[in-house]
Short mmCIF file of C-alpha atoms and ligand atoms in Angstrom, two decimals:
data_model
loop_
_atom_site.label_atom_id
_atom_site.label_comp_id
_atom_site.label_asym_id
_atom_site.label_seq_id
_atom_site.Cartn_x
_atom_site.Cartn_y
_atom_site.Cartn_z
CA MET A 1 23.86 95.14 180.74
CA ALA A 2 20.24 95.68 179.38
CA LEU A 3 18.28 93.69 177.63
CA TYR A 4 17.37 96.14 175.02
CA SER A 5 19.00 99.42 173.56
CA GLU A 6 18.10 102.55 174.53
CA LYS A 7 16.28 103.09 171.35
CA VAL A 8 14.28 100.55 171.55
CA MET A 9 13.13 101.08 174.93
CA ASP A 10 12.67 104.63 173.87
CA HIS A 11 10.25 103.19 171.96
CA PHE A 12 8.76 100.62 173.51
CA ARG A 13 8.03 103.21 176.22
CA ASN A 14 6.50 105.61 173.58
CA PRO A 15 5.40 103.68 170.32
CA ARG A 16 4.69 106.71 167.72
CA ASN A 17 1.84 106.00 165.46
CA VAL A 18 0.19 103.74 166.88
CA GLY A 19 -3.50 103.05 166.76
CA VAL A 20 -5.93 103.24 163.98
CA ILE A 21 -6.40 104.83 159.87
CA GLU A 22 -10.48 104.54 159.84
CA ASP A 23 -9.98 105.09 155.79
CA ALA A 24 -6.40 103.10 155.51
CA ASN A 25 -6.58 102.63 151.84
CA GLY A 26 -3.47 99.48 152.80
CA ILE A 27 -4.00 96.83 155.63
CA GLY A 28 -1.21 94.07 156.46
CA GLU A 29 -1.93 92.01 159.53
CA VAL A 30 1.12 89.23 159.73
CA GLY A 31 2.13 86.79 162.46
CA ASN A 32 0.21 84.60 164.73
CA ALA A 33 -0.56 84.12 168.03
CA LYS A 34 0.85 80.96 168.15
CA CYS A 35 4.03 82.27 167.78
CA GLY A 36 3.79 85.59 170.40
CA ASP A 37 3.89 88.56 168.33
CA ILE A 38 1.29 90.07 165.70
CA MET A 39 1.76 93.28 163.67
CA LYS A 40 -0.96 95.37 162.55
CA MET A 41 -0.18 97.74 159.96
CA TYR A 42 -2.53 100.66 158.14
CA LEU A 43 -1.18 102.57 155.60
CA LYS A 44 -2.56 105.76 153.76
CA ILE A 45 -1.06 106.13 150.57
CA GLU A 46 -2.12 109.07 148.31
CA ASP A 47 0.25 110.37 144.78
CA ASP A 48 2.18 107.97 146.14
CA ILE A 49 3.29 108.87 148.92
CA VAL A 50 3.52 106.89 152.93
CA GLN A 51 1.22 110.54 154.27
CA ASP A 52 -0.29 108.09 157.18
CA VAL A 53 1.42 105.08 159.23
CA LYS A 54 -0.47 103.57 162.52
CA PHE A 55 -0.15 100.57 163.74
CA GLU A 56 -1.24 97.75 166.81
CA THR A 57 1.20 94.95 167.78
CA PHE A 58 0.89 91.90 170.38
CA GLY A 59 4.05 91.04 171.28
CA CYS A 60 6.75 91.02 172.54
CA GLY A 61 8.76 94.63 173.80
CA SER A 62 11.07 94.17 170.57
CA ALA A 63 7.89 93.34 168.40
CA ILE A 64 6.13 96.48 169.70
CA ALA A 65 10.00 98.89 169.04
CA SER A 66 10.12 97.26 165.70
CA SER A 67 6.94 98.23 164.71
CA SER A 68 7.06 102.09 165.38
CA MET A 69 10.56 102.95 164.15
CA ALA A 70 9.37 100.91 161.25
CA THR A 71 6.29 103.78 160.79
CA GLU A 72 9.11 106.55 161.13
CA LEU A 73 11.39 104.94 158.74
CA ILE A 74 8.28 105.21 155.87
CA LYS A 75 6.02 107.90 157.01
CA GLY A 76 5.96 110.42 153.72
CA LYS A 77 7.85 108.12 151.64
CA PRO A 78 7.36 107.31 148.63
CA VAL A 79 5.65 103.69 147.83
CA SER A 80 8.79 102.83 145.86
CA GLU A 81 11.38 103.35 148.59
CA VAL A 82 8.74 102.22 151.34
CA ALA A 83 8.68 98.74 149.33
CA GLN A 84 12.68 98.25 149.21
CA LEU A 85 12.73 98.79 153.68
CA THR A 86 14.32 95.67 155.26
CA ASN A 87 14.32 94.43 158.72
CA LYS A 88 18.45 94.89 158.98
CA ALA A 89 17.60 99.19 158.69
CA VAL A 90 14.41 98.34 161.13
CA ALA A 91 16.87 96.67 163.77
CA GLU A 92 19.80 99.39 162.94
CA ALA A 93 17.43 101.68 163.42
CA LEU A 94 16.48 100.96 166.90
CA ASP A 95 21.00 100.04 167.46
CA GLY A 96 20.55 96.74 167.55
CA LEU A 97 18.58 93.83 168.50
CA PRO A 98 19.18 90.42 170.69
CA ALA A 99 19.57 87.55 168.07
CA TYR A 100 17.48 85.00 169.21
CA LYS A 101 15.05 88.83 169.11
CA MET A 102 15.79 89.47 164.64
CA HIS A 103 12.69 88.30 164.06
CA CYS A 104 10.26 90.66 164.97
CA SER A 105 12.18 93.23 163.67
CA VAL A 106 11.48 90.81 160.56
CA LEU A 107 7.69 91.25 161.22
CA ALA A 108 7.92 94.79 160.99
CA GLU A 109 9.36 94.33 157.45
CA GLU A 110 6.57 92.04 156.78
CA ALA A 111 3.74 93.87 158.04
CA ILE A 112 4.20 96.92 155.56
CA GLN A 113 5.17 94.89 152.88
CA SER A 114 1.46 92.86 153.43
CA ALA A 115 -0.14 96.73 153.19
CA LEU A 116 1.95 97.69 150.31
CA ALA A 117 0.47 94.50 148.20
CA ASP A 118 -2.71 95.06 150.20
CA TYR A 119 -2.35 98.95 148.13
CA TYR A 120 -1.71 97.66 145.31
CA SER A 121 -4.55 94.82 144.67
CA LYS A 122 -7.21 97.48 145.87
CA LYS A 123 -6.01 99.91 143.42
CA GLU A 124 -6.18 97.02 140.75
CA ALA A 125 -9.67 96.11 141.59
CA THR A 126 -10.76 99.62 141.38
CA ALA A 127 -8.95 100.54 137.83
CA GLU A 128 -10.46 97.73 136.60
CA MET B 1 11.06 98.37 194.55
CA ILE B 2 8.67 95.52 194.09
CA TYR B 3 10.69 92.14 194.15
CA ALA B 4 7.76 90.07 193.44
CA ASP B 5 10.34 86.68 191.31
CA ASN B 6 11.09 85.34 194.00
CA ALA B 7 10.66 81.59 192.51
CA ALA B 8 13.15 82.77 190.49
CA THR B 9 16.02 83.26 193.05
CA THR B 10 15.46 85.06 196.54
CA LYS B 11 17.32 88.69 198.48
CA MET B 12 19.82 86.41 200.47
CA SER B 13 19.05 86.85 204.17
CA GLU B 14 20.70 88.47 206.73
CA ALA B 15 21.57 85.54 208.87
CA ALA B 16 23.54 83.99 205.19
CA ILE B 17 25.56 86.69 204.26
CA ASN B 18 26.83 86.41 207.59
CA THR B 19 27.55 83.28 208.21
CA MET B 20 28.99 83.06 204.55
CA LEU B 21 31.43 86.09 205.57
CA ASN B 22 32.79 84.42 208.86
CA VAL B 23 33.45 80.88 207.05
CA MET B 24 35.59 83.15 204.09
CA LYS B 25 37.20 85.00 206.29
CA GLU B 26 37.76 82.47 209.42
CA SER B 27 37.80 79.50 208.28
CA TYR B 28 38.84 78.52 204.89
CA GLY B 29 40.48 75.11 205.61
CA ASN B 30 39.80 72.37 202.95
CA PRO B 31 37.69 70.44 205.21
CA SER B 32 39.96 67.04 203.68
CA SER B 33 43.45 69.05 205.34
CA LEU B 34 44.12 67.08 208.38
CA TYR B 35 45.47 70.30 210.42
CA GLY B 36 43.14 73.02 212.37
CA ILE B 37 41.89 75.41 210.13
CA GLY B 38 41.17 72.11 208.15
CA GLN B 39 39.05 70.07 210.27
CA HIS B 40 37.84 73.03 211.49
CA ALA B 41 36.02 73.90 208.03
CA LYS B 42 35.02 69.48 208.67
CA GLU B 43 33.45 70.64 211.62
CA ILE B 44 31.80 74.05 209.34
CA LEU B 45 30.44 71.00 207.17
CA GLU B 46 29.18 68.20 209.53
CA GLU B 47 27.57 70.70 211.77
CA ALA B 48 26.00 72.46 208.17
CA ARG B 49 24.70 68.31 207.05
CA VAL B 50 23.28 68.31 210.90
CA LYS B 51 20.93 70.87 210.63
CA ILE B 52 19.84 70.89 206.80
CA ALA B 53 18.98 66.64 208.38
CA SER B 54 16.83 67.69 211.11
CA VAL B 55 14.76 70.54 209.02
CA ILE B 56 13.79 67.51 207.01
CA GLY B 57 13.14 65.00 209.54
CA ALA B 58 16.49 62.86 207.28
CA ASP B 59 19.93 61.33 208.80
CA PRO B 60 22.67 63.09 208.33
CA GLY B 61 24.69 60.56 206.37
CA GLU B 62 21.75 60.89 203.84
CA ILE B 63 22.61 64.55 202.53
CA THR B 64 24.72 64.89 199.57
CA PHE B 65 26.02 68.56 198.72
CA THR B 66 25.48 69.51 195.09
CA SER B 67 26.34 72.79 193.65
CA GLY B 68 22.36 73.01 193.47
CA GLY B 69 18.57 72.17 192.78
CA SER B 70 19.23 70.97 188.85
CA GLU B 71 22.84 69.13 189.86
CA ALA B 72 20.79 67.04 192.78
CA ASP B 73 18.21 66.23 189.94
CA ASN B 74 20.26 65.02 187.60
CA GLN B 75 22.82 62.89 190.13
CA ALA B 76 18.90 61.84 191.47
CA ILE B 77 17.21 60.88 188.58
CA VAL B 78 20.37 59.00 187.13
CA SER B 79 21.10 56.34 190.57
CA ALA B 80 17.31 55.31 190.18
CA ALA B 81 18.24 54.69 186.52
CA GLU B 82 20.91 53.07 187.06
CA LEU B 83 19.91 50.97 189.59
CA GLY B 84 16.79 50.01 187.78
CA ARG B 85 19.11 48.79 184.71
CA LYS B 86 21.01 46.90 186.50
CA LYS B 87 17.82 44.90 186.93
CA GLY B 88 16.77 45.06 183.60
CA LYS B 89 13.92 47.78 184.73
CA MET B 90 13.46 50.28 182.29
CA HIS B 91 10.49 52.34 182.93
CA ILE B 92 10.40 56.20 184.95
CA ILE B 93 7.80 58.26 185.97
CA SER B 94 6.80 61.24 185.76
CA THR B 95 5.25 64.37 185.22
CA ALA B 96 4.48 66.99 182.40
CA ILE B 97 5.09 69.76 183.99
CA GLU B 98 8.67 69.58 185.94
CA HIS B 99 11.65 71.65 185.73
CA HIS B 100 14.06 71.16 182.70
CA ALA B 101 16.75 69.91 185.12
CA VAL B 102 14.29 66.51 185.51
CA LEU B 103 12.86 66.62 181.84
CA HIS B 104 15.90 67.30 180.06
CA THR B 105 17.54 63.93 182.10
CA LEU B 106 14.28 61.72 181.70
CA GLU B 107 15.07 62.90 177.98
CA LYS B 108 19.00 61.84 177.81
CA LEU B 109 17.43 58.59 179.35
CA LYS B 110 15.26 57.86 176.69
CA LYS B 111 18.01 57.57 173.93
CA GLU B 112 19.70 55.38 176.13
CA GLY B 113 16.34 53.03 176.02
CA PHE B 114 14.39 54.10 179.19
CA ASP B 115 10.62 54.16 179.16
CA ILE B 116 9.37 57.38 180.57
CA THR B 117 5.10 57.84 180.82
CA LEU B 118 4.81 61.68 181.58
CA LEU B 119 1.48 61.66 183.49
CA ASP B 120 -1.34 64.08 183.11
CA VAL B 121 -2.02 67.43 185.56
CA HIS B 122 -5.33 68.25 184.41
CA GLU B 123 -6.39 71.59 184.42
CA ASN B 124 -5.56 72.23 188.12
CA GLY B 125 -1.85 71.31 187.75
CA ILE B 126 -2.41 68.18 189.87
CA VAL B 127 -1.26 65.13 189.21
CA ARG B 128 -3.49 62.10 190.78
CA PRO B 129 -2.47 59.70 192.68
CA GLU B 130 -4.44 56.94 191.39
CA GLU B 131 -3.12 58.05 187.53
CA VAL B 132 0.80 57.01 189.17
CA GLU B 133 -0.85 53.61 191.27
CA ALA B 134 -2.66 52.87 187.40
CA ALA B 135 1.20 54.07 185.57
CA ILE B 136 3.12 52.12 187.92
CA ARG B 137 4.30 47.91 185.46
CA ASP B 138 6.41 45.76 187.21
CA ASP B 139 9.64 47.13 185.18
CA THR B 140 9.16 50.65 186.83
CA CYS B 141 12.14 52.03 188.72
CA LEU B 142 11.84 55.55 189.83
CA VAL B 143 8.85 57.75 189.94
CA THR B 144 9.84 61.35 190.17
CA ILE B 145 7.06 63.87 190.74
CA MET B 146 8.00 68.04 191.83
CA TYR B 147 6.44 68.67 195.39
CA ALA B 148 5.20 72.60 193.87
CA ASN B 149 5.93 73.51 190.91
CA ASN B 150 8.47 76.07 189.80
CA GLU B 151 5.46 78.34 187.18
CA ILE B 152 2.24 77.60 188.86
CA GLY B 153 2.79 77.17 192.54
CA THR B 154 0.93 73.93 192.64
CA ILE B 155 1.31 71.59 195.19
CA GLN B 156 1.66 68.16 194.50
CA PRO B 157 0.02 64.77 196.81
CA ILE B 158 3.82 63.87 197.77
CA ARG B 159 2.11 61.54 200.50
CA GLU B 160 0.37 59.73 198.72
CA ILE B 161 2.15 59.14 196.16
CA GLY B 162 5.04 58.12 198.14
CA ALA B 163 3.32 55.19 200.08
CA ILE B 164 1.83 54.85 196.47
CA CYS B 165 5.22 54.00 195.91
CA ARG B 166 6.84 52.03 198.65
CA SER B 167 3.92 49.86 198.71
CA ARG B 168 4.52 49.19 194.81
CA ASN B 169 8.40 48.60 195.92
CA VAL B 170 8.91 52.16 193.72
CA LEU B 171 12.22 54.76 194.13
CA PHE B 172 11.01 57.89 194.38
CA HIS B 173 11.87 61.18 194.10
CA THR B 174 10.67 64.83 194.52
CA ASP B 175 12.48 67.81 193.17
CA ALA B 176 11.66 70.33 196.37
CA VAL B 177 13.18 72.76 195.42
CA GLN B 178 10.17 75.18 195.88
CA ALA B 179 8.32 74.01 198.56
CA ILE B 180 11.79 73.29 200.99
CA ALA B 181 11.60 75.97 203.85
CA HIS B 182 7.94 77.55 202.42
CA ILE B 183 5.83 74.54 203.38
CA PRO B 184 6.16 71.65 205.93
CA VAL B 185 8.50 69.22 204.18
CA ASN B 186 9.12 65.91 206.17
CA VAL B 187 10.64 63.33 204.01
CA LYS B 188 9.85 59.95 207.11
CA ASP B 189 5.94 61.38 207.04
CA ASP B 190 6.34 61.78 203.30
CA ASN B 191 8.06 58.57 202.11
CA ILE B 192 10.20 60.54 200.31
CA ASP B 193 13.43 58.03 199.12
CA MET B 194 15.24 61.15 196.94
CA LEU B 195 14.47 64.79 197.55
CA SER B 196 16.75 67.90 196.08
CA SER B 197 16.97 71.12 196.95
CA SER B 198 18.54 74.87 196.60
CA ALA B 199 19.51 77.32 198.63
CA HIS B 200 18.81 80.06 196.49
CA LYS B 201 15.06 79.36 196.72
CA TYR B 202 14.69 79.91 200.52
CA HIS B 203 17.58 83.14 200.45
CA GLY B 204 20.66 81.82 200.84
CA PRO B 205 23.48 81.74 197.76
CA LYS B 206 23.10 80.76 194.16
CA GLY B 207 25.48 77.73 193.69
CA VAL B 208 24.71 75.19 196.10
CA GLY B 209 21.88 72.69 197.48
CA PHE B 210 21.52 69.95 198.44
CA LEU B 211 20.48 65.34 197.33
CA TYR B 212 18.28 64.07 200.53
CA ALA B 213 18.97 60.11 199.66
CA LYS B 214 17.75 57.55 201.40
CA LYS B 215 19.79 55.37 203.85
CA GLY B 216 20.45 52.01 201.56
CA ILE B 217 20.28 54.01 197.78
CA ARG B 218 23.29 52.97 195.95
CA LEU B 219 24.26 57.17 194.42
CA THR B 220 25.84 57.05 190.86
CA ASN B 221 28.27 59.90 190.50
CA ILE B 222 27.86 63.00 188.18
CA ILE B 223 31.45 64.34 189.33
CA GLU B 224 34.38 62.37 188.91
CA GLY B 225 37.48 62.89 191.49
CA GLY B 226 38.34 63.44 195.47
CA ALA B 227 36.09 61.69 198.07
CA GLN B 228 34.04 63.66 198.88
CA GLU B 229 30.78 63.73 200.53
CA ARG B 230 31.24 59.80 200.75
CA GLY B 231 32.92 59.23 197.92
CA LYS B 232 29.44 60.45 195.74
CA ARG B 233 30.53 64.11 194.64
CA ALA B 234 34.00 65.18 194.49
CA GLY B 235 34.97 68.55 194.26
CA THR B 236 36.41 70.48 197.50
CA GLU B 237 33.18 71.40 199.08
CA ASN B 238 31.43 74.71 198.66
CA VAL B 239 31.54 75.51 202.33
CA PRO B 240 30.20 79.23 202.69
CA GLY B 241 27.49 78.13 200.75
CA ILE B 242 27.02 75.68 202.72
CA ALA B 243 27.02 77.10 205.84
CA ALA B 244 24.57 79.57 205.11
CA MET B 245 22.49 77.04 203.35
CA ALA B 246 22.10 75.75 206.50
CA GLU B 247 21.52 79.48 207.83
CA ALA B 248 19.08 80.67 205.70
CA LEU B 249 17.22 76.69 205.82
CA GLN B 250 16.96 76.52 209.95
CA GLU B 251 15.77 80.22 210.10
CA ALA B 252 12.97 79.70 207.15
CA ASP B 253 12.05 76.72 208.64
CA THR B 254 11.48 78.27 212.17
CA HIS B 255 9.63 81.38 210.66
CA MET B 256 7.77 79.66 208.33
CA ALA B 257 4.30 79.01 210.02
CA GLU B 258 3.54 82.75 210.46
CA ASN B 259 6.26 83.81 206.54
CA ALA B 260 3.43 81.04 205.15
CA ALA B 261 0.36 82.24 206.66
CA HIS B 262 1.28 86.34 206.14
CA MET B 263 2.17 85.42 202.48
CA ALA B 264 -0.97 83.83 201.79
CA ALA B 265 -3.25 86.06 202.87
CA MET B 266 -1.86 87.88 200.69
CA ARG B 267 -1.73 86.24 197.37
CA ASP B 268 -5.24 85.50 198.20
CA LYS B 269 -5.51 89.36 197.67
CA LEU B 270 -3.55 89.26 194.30
CA ILE B 271 -5.79 87.10 193.15
CA ALA B 272 -9.10 88.50 193.74
CA GLY B 273 -7.82 91.76 192.39
CA LEU B 274 -6.04 90.46 189.32
CA ARG B 275 -9.24 88.31 188.87
CA GLU B 276 -11.08 91.69 188.16
CA ILE B 277 -9.01 92.48 185.30
CA PRO B 278 -11.95 90.71 182.25
CA HIS B 279 -11.09 87.48 179.93
CA ALA B 280 -8.71 86.43 183.14
CA ALA B 281 -7.62 83.73 184.89
CA LEU B 282 -5.40 82.01 187.57
CA ASN B 283 -3.33 79.59 186.84
CA GLY B 284 -3.25 76.22 188.41
CA ASP B 285 -4.89 75.29 191.37
CA ALA B 286 -6.00 78.55 193.91
CA GLU B 287 -5.95 75.79 197.08
CA HIS B 288 -3.33 73.48 197.01
CA ARG B 289 -0.70 76.31 195.86
CA LEU B 290 3.01 78.48 197.48
CA PRO B 291 1.15 80.56 200.12
CA GLY B 292 3.92 83.39 197.50
CA ASN B 293 2.81 81.98 193.79
CA VAL B 294 -0.01 84.11 191.43
CA ASN B 295 0.04 82.87 188.07
CA PHE B 296 -2.14 84.61 186.09
CA CYS B 297 -3.14 84.75 182.54
CA PHE B 298 -4.72 87.71 180.43
CA GLU B 299 -5.98 87.61 176.89
CA GLY B 300 -4.62 89.94 173.95
CA ILE B 301 -2.01 90.49 175.47
CA GLU B 302 1.88 89.10 175.61
CA GLY B 303 3.79 88.80 178.91
CA GLU B 304 7.27 90.08 178.17
CA SER B 305 5.84 93.54 177.03
CA LEU B 306 3.67 92.83 180.56
CA LEU B 307 6.99 92.38 182.57
CA LEU B 308 9.52 95.09 180.80
CA LEU B 309 6.35 97.86 181.84
CA LEU B 310 6.45 96.68 185.03
CA ASP B 311 9.93 96.77 186.11
CA ASP B 312 9.05 100.28 184.87
CA LYS B 313 6.57 100.82 188.17
CA GLY B 314 9.33 98.94 190.20
CA ILE B 315 7.94 95.59 189.75
CA GLN B 316 9.85 92.22 189.41
CA ALA B 317 8.14 89.83 187.87
CA SER B 318 8.10 87.02 185.54
CA SER B 319 6.17 84.99 182.45
CA GLY B 320 5.90 82.18 180.65
CA SER B 321 5.56 84.07 177.88
CA ALA B 322 7.52 82.50 174.15
CA CYS B 323 9.21 85.87 173.82
CA THR B 324 10.45 85.73 177.54
CA SER B 325 12.55 82.13 176.71
CA GLY B 326 13.72 83.18 173.52
CA SER B 327 12.75 79.87 172.26
CA LEU B 328 9.00 80.14 169.55
CA ASP B 329 6.67 78.31 172.29
CA PRO B 330 5.34 79.47 175.62
CA SER B 331 5.90 77.63 178.89
CA HIS B 332 5.22 74.13 178.61
CA VAL B 333 3.65 73.78 182.25
CA LEU B 334 1.00 76.38 180.39
CA LEU B 335 1.09 74.23 177.86
CA ALA B 336 0.29 70.91 180.21
CA ILE B 337 -2.50 72.46 182.26
CA GLY B 338 -4.69 73.16 179.29
CA ARG B 339 -4.05 77.41 177.99
CA VAL B 340 -3.75 76.62 174.49
CA HIS B 341 -0.64 79.29 173.35
CA ASP B 342 -2.65 82.55 171.59
CA VAL B 343 -2.95 82.68 175.88
CA ALA B 344 -0.30 81.25 177.44
CA HIS B 345 1.31 83.95 175.84
CA GLY B 346 -0.19 86.59 177.73
CA SER B 347 0.95 85.13 181.44
CA LEU B 348 2.24 86.69 184.40
CA ARG B 349 3.84 85.11 187.63
CA LEU B 350 4.23 86.82 191.24
CA SER B 351 5.71 85.03 193.26
CA ILE B 352 6.09 87.63 196.23
CA GLY B 353 8.67 87.26 200.02
CA GLU B 354 8.13 86.97 202.93
CA GLU B 355 8.04 90.89 204.01
CA ILE B 356 5.14 92.23 200.96
CA THR B 357 3.17 94.41 202.55
CA GLU B 358 -0.95 94.74 202.03
CA GLU B 359 -0.04 98.98 199.65
CA GLU B 360 2.39 96.51 197.75
CA VAL B 361 -0.65 94.36 197.12
CA ASP B 362 -1.78 96.77 195.83
CA TYR B 363 -0.28 98.56 193.72
CA ILE B 364 0.89 95.70 191.93
CA ILE B 365 -2.83 95.13 191.62
CA LYS B 366 -3.35 98.53 190.36
CA SER B 367 -0.05 98.24 187.95
CA VAL B 368 -1.51 95.05 186.90
CA LYS B 369 -4.61 97.19 185.36
CA ASP B 370 -3.52 99.38 183.98
CA VAL B 371 -0.59 97.75 181.63
CA VAL B 372 -3.05 94.96 181.00
CA GLY B 373 -5.51 97.62 179.75
CA TYR B 374 -2.76 100.07 178.07
CA LEU B 375 -1.20 96.35 175.84
CA ARG B 376 -4.49 95.57 175.44
CA SER B 377 -5.61 99.31 173.71
CA PHE B 378 -3.82 98.80 170.55
CA SER B 379 -3.58 95.08 170.40
CA PRO B 380 -4.66 93.39 167.34
CA VAL B 381 -6.06 90.34 168.92
CA TRP B 382 -7.87 91.77 171.13
CA ARG B 383 -9.69 94.65 169.36
CA ASP B 384 -10.89 90.77 166.60
CA LEU B 385 -11.76 89.36 170.15
CA CYS B 386 -14.26 92.44 171.36
CA ALA B 387 -15.58 92.68 167.91
CA GLY B 388 -16.63 89.18 167.82
CA LYS B 389 -14.43 88.14 165.44
CA THR B 390 -12.23 85.44 166.89
CA PRO B 391 -14.03 84.00 170.39
CA PHE B 392 -12.19 85.27 173.59
CA ILE B 393 -10.94 81.68 175.40
CA LEU B 394 -10.96 83.42 179.13
C1 LIG C 1 11.64 73.66 190.68
C2 LIG C 1 13.40 73.88 190.25
N1 LIG C 1 13.47 72.76 190.22
C3 LIG C 1 15.17 73.00 189.85
C4 LIG C 1 15.56 73.61 189.81
C5 LIG C 1 17.16 74.27 190.18
O1 LIG C 1 17.92 75.02 191.19
P1 LIG C 1 18.88 75.63 191.09
O2 LIG C 1 18.55 76.79 190.27
O3 LIG C 1 19.62 75.34 192.02
O4 LIG C 1 19.94 74.99 189.34
C6 LIG C 1 14.60 75.12 189.76
C7 LIG C 1 14.94 76.04 190.12
O5 LIG C 1 15.33 77.21 188.74
C8 LIG C 1 13.33 74.62 189.82
O6 LIG C 1 12.37 75.68 190.04
ZN1 LIG C 2 9.24 88.94 170.13
#
């Protein structure tokens, strides 16, 4: 048996939405180099829809695959829906992760929530 | 496929496989039985003991067969601890970079009241004999220091440490699992009282090894039962495995000089090639190093993804990153030589075999360069380093 599902390996080998959005209006970075996984999410939100999303990840196969899958799950979705994204949904979409790798999918959820929070706080700041 | 994880385990040699098959087919008797095929198995067992003893400069009666390196480490340390306890000597000296078979046994003894000193191995991954000498106390019952490290390949000054222990009348054990059959090891010349070895690190089978204990050292049983191994290790002997181990050891020993020369040349070529990668560093001393070991840290990337992508390119290697170990901490060995967490996660160990070719080394260098470059291209850590937001460490 392989360590990872074929889906995980596919997203790891060919990560979707890799890179940076220069004019992102929501950016979130979670994790730290101490624990070994760091994710950075860039969101471009217009009319309450995630028009574009990109990520950068320093981490294991599961971290890279989780980031990639998470971006696919939220791209084109309304922010209300994105706010509901859970790590469980990311892991399920990847056909599962080994138990000790679940924390990597938690990071993907947290990175997106952190980017959303950044978007809302920026929006509030400009509204004032 | 380029198998570069020989420190994890090796492919069995043809000679070892054939020996094992022959013993399984032809000599299936129990060495403890008195009839012909039993006694024949007993002969095979004793021949193996003689072969192994002669390779390391021991007497056959000083060799105890075990289920591998871990069991030999456990038994050596527990035995020395029991001898010490009887005399009220409950201090043990070791290093921070030992294999877990040693470290976890020491932790267990600590709970029983033993005092454990783990010596620093400094940046180069090597223990200083004068620090061993200084650490020895009146109540020290054992010094246990590995011959060569499994991760960074550093070779310890075993002969000098052994001489110090002899002069201070302290038992000296060495975990020689990575050293035996790769570099010359002789228990007499090296002043070794106890030594652990494991067959699968030198093209023998897995699950078999041996403990050398100098005559007069009373071993404590780890496994109770029958009277096998002079009553010191119960259980019907793994005769096919033991015969194959002896065969593999003898074969490796015969070709050691030529193999080591070739591997060291390939190792140095690999090191030179990987040094061209910016912000990378070799882990462990470059000179006092196993002929097959290369271990690097690359800043800005994580080790597991590096391994997976190298596997896609047909190269099997290993890493000390946390994500490959299932714990949150990277390798204790890399931390002990002063690599901080951030950098230790991006480590790569290549442990090459005797059959490696120059073309394969070139291919490995190119592949590692490509994969490190690719992973850095979307690493937020690398971006911050390049932007000057965080300082480079390497
Ligand atoms: C230095 C060292 N000691 C002990 C062991 C354990 O040997 P075994 O796998 O035979 O129990 C190993 C192998 O992983 C090792 O590299
Ligand atoms: Zn991870």
